[in-house]
PDB file of C-alpha atoms in Angstrom:
ATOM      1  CA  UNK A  15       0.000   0.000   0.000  1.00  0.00           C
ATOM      2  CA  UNK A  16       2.674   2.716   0.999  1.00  0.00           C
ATOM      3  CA  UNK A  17       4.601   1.585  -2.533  1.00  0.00           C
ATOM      4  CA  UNK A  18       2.078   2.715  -4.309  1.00  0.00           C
ATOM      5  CA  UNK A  19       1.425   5.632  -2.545  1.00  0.00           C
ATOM      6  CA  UNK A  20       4.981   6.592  -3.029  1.00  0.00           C
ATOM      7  CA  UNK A  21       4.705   5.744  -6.498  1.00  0.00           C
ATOM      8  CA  UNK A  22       1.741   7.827  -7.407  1.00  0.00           C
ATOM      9  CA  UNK A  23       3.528  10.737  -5.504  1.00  0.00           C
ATOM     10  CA  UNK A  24       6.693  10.097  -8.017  1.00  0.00           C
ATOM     11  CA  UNK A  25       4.772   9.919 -10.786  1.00  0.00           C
ATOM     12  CA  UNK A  26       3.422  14.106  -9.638  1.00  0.00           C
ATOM     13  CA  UNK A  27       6.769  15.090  -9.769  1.00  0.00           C
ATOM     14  CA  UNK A  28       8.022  17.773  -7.473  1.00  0.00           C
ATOM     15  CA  UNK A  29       5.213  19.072  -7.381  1.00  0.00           C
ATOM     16  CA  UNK A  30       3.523  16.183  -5.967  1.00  0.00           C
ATOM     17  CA  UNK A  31       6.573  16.321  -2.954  1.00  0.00           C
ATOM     18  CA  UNK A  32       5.333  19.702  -2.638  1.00  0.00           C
ATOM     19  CA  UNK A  33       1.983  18.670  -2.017  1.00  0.00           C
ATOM     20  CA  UNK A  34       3.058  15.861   0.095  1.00  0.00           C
ATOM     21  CA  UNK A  35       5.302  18.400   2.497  1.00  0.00           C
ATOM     22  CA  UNK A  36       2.523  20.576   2.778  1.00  0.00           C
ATOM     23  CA  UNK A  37      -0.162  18.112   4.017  1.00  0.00           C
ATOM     24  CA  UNK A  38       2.130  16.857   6.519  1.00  0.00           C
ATOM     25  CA  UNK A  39       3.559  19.812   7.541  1.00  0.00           C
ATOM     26  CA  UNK A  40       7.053  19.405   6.753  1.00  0.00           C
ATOM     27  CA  UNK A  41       6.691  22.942   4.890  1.00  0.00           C
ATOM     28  CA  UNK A  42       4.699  25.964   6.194  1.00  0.00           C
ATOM     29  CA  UNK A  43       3.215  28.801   4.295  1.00  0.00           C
ATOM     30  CA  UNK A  44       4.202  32.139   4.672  1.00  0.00           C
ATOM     31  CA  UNK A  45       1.628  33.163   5.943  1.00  0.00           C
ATOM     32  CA  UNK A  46       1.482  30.489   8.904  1.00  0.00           C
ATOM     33  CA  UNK A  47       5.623  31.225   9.448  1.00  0.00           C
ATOM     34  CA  UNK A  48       4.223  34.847   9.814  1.00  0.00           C
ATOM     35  CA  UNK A  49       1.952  33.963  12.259  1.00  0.00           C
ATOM     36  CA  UNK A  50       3.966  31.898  14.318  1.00  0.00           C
ATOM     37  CA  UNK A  51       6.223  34.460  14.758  1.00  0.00           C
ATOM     38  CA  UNK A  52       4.207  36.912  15.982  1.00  0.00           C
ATOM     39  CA  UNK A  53       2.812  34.216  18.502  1.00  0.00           C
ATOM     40  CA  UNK A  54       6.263  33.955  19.588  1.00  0.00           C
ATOM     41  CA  UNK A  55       6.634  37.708  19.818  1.00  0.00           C
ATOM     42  CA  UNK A  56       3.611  37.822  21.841  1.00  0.00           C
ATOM     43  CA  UNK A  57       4.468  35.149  24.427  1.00  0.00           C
ATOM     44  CA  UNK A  58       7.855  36.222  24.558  1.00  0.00           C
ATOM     45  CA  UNK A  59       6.539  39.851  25.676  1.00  0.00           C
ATOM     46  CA  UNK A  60       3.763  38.154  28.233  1.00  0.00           C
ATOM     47  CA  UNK A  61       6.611  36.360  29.613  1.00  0.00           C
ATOM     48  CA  UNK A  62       8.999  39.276  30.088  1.00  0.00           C
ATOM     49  CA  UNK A  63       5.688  40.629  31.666  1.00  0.00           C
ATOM     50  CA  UNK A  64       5.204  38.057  33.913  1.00  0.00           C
ATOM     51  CA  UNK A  65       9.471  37.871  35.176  1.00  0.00           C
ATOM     52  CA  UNK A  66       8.775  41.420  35.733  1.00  0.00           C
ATOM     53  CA  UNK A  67       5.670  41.250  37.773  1.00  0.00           C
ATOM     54  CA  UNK A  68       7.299  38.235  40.052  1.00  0.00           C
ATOM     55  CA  UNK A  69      10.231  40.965  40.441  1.00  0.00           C
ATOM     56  CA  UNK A  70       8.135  43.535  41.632  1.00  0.00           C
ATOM     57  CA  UNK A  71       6.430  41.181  44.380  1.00  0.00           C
ATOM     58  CA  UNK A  72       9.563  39.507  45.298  1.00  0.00           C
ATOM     59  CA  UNK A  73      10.816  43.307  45.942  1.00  0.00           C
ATOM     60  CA  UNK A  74       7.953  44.055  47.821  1.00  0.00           C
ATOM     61  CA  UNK A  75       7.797  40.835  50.148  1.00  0.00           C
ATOM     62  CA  UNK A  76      11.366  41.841  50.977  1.00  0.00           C
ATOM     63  CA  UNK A  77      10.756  45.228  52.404  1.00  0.00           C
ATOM     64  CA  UNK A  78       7.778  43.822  54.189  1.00  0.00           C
ATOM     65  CA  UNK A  79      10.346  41.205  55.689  1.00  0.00           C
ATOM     66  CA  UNK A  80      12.096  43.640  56.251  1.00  0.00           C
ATOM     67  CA  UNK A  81       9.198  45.776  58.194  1.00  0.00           C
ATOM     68  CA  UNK A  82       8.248  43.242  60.309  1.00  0.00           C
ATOM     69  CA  UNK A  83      11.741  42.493  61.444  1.00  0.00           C
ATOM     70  CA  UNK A  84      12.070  46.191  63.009  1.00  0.00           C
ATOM     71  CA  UNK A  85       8.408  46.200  64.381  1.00  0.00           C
ATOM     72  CA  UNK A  86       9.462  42.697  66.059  1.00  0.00           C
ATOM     73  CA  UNK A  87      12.861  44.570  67.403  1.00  0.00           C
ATOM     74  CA  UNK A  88      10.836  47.589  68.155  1.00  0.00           C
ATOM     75  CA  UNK A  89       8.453  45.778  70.312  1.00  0.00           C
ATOM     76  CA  UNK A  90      11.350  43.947  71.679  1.00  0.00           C
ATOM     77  CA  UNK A  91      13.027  47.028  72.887  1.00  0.00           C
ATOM     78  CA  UNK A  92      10.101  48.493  74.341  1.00  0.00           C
ATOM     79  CA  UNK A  93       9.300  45.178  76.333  1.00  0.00           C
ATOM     80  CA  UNK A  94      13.175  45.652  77.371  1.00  0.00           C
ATOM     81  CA  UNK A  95      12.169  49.388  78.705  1.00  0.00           C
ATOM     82  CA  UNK A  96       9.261  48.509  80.247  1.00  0.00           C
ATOM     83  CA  UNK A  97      10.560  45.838  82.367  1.00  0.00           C
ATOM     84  CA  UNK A  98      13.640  47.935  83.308  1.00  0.00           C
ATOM     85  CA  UNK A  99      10.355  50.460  84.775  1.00  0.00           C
ATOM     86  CA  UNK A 100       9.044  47.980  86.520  1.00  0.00           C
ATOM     87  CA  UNK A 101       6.300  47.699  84.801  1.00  0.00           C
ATOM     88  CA  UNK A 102       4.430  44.203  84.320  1.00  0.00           C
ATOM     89  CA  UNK A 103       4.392  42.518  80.962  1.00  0.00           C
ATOM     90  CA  UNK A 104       2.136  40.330  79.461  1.00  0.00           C
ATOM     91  CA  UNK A 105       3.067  36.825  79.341  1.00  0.00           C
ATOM     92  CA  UNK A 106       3.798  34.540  75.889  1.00  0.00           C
ATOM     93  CA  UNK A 107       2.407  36.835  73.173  1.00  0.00           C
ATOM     94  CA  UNK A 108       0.712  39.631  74.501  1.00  0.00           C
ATOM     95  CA  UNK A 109      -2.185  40.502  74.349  1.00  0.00           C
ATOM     96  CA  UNK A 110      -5.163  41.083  76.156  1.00  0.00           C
TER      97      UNK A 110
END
């Protein structure tokens, strides 16, 4: 069966290749190579997008690390003040 399928695409010529490479996608038109391309443009740019946005919140996840370590030595100084007072503190946690 495939020899004579390959035969009857022989007997086309290159023409019949052609045809053959097109069907199975071997070749591409222009037109799809065009479009494919800008696809790739386009995810390229969403991705660039996207590395930028994850910079942004890593950046800002950092700083709020970085808050909550001098509101936790802030709170630790002030417990240090108090006590040195003589004023009570609450116990594990605070709280009411």
């Amino acid at each position: 069966m495939t020899d004579e399928i390959t035969r009857q695409i022989l007997q086309w010529g290159p023409a019949g290749v052609l045809v053959v490479l097109l069907l199975t996608r071997v070749l591409v038109t222009r037109a799809e190579l065009a479009q494919a391309q800008a696809d790739s443009t386009e995810w390229r740019r969403l991705f660039e997008a996207e590395q930028a946005a994850h910079r942004t919140t890593q950046s800002a996840l950092e700083e709020e690390r970085k808050r909550m370590d001098a509101a936790t030595e802030s709170s630790h100084m002030a417990e240090m003040i108090l006590r040195h007072l003589g004023h009570p503190t609450a116990p594990g946690g605070g709280g009411p």
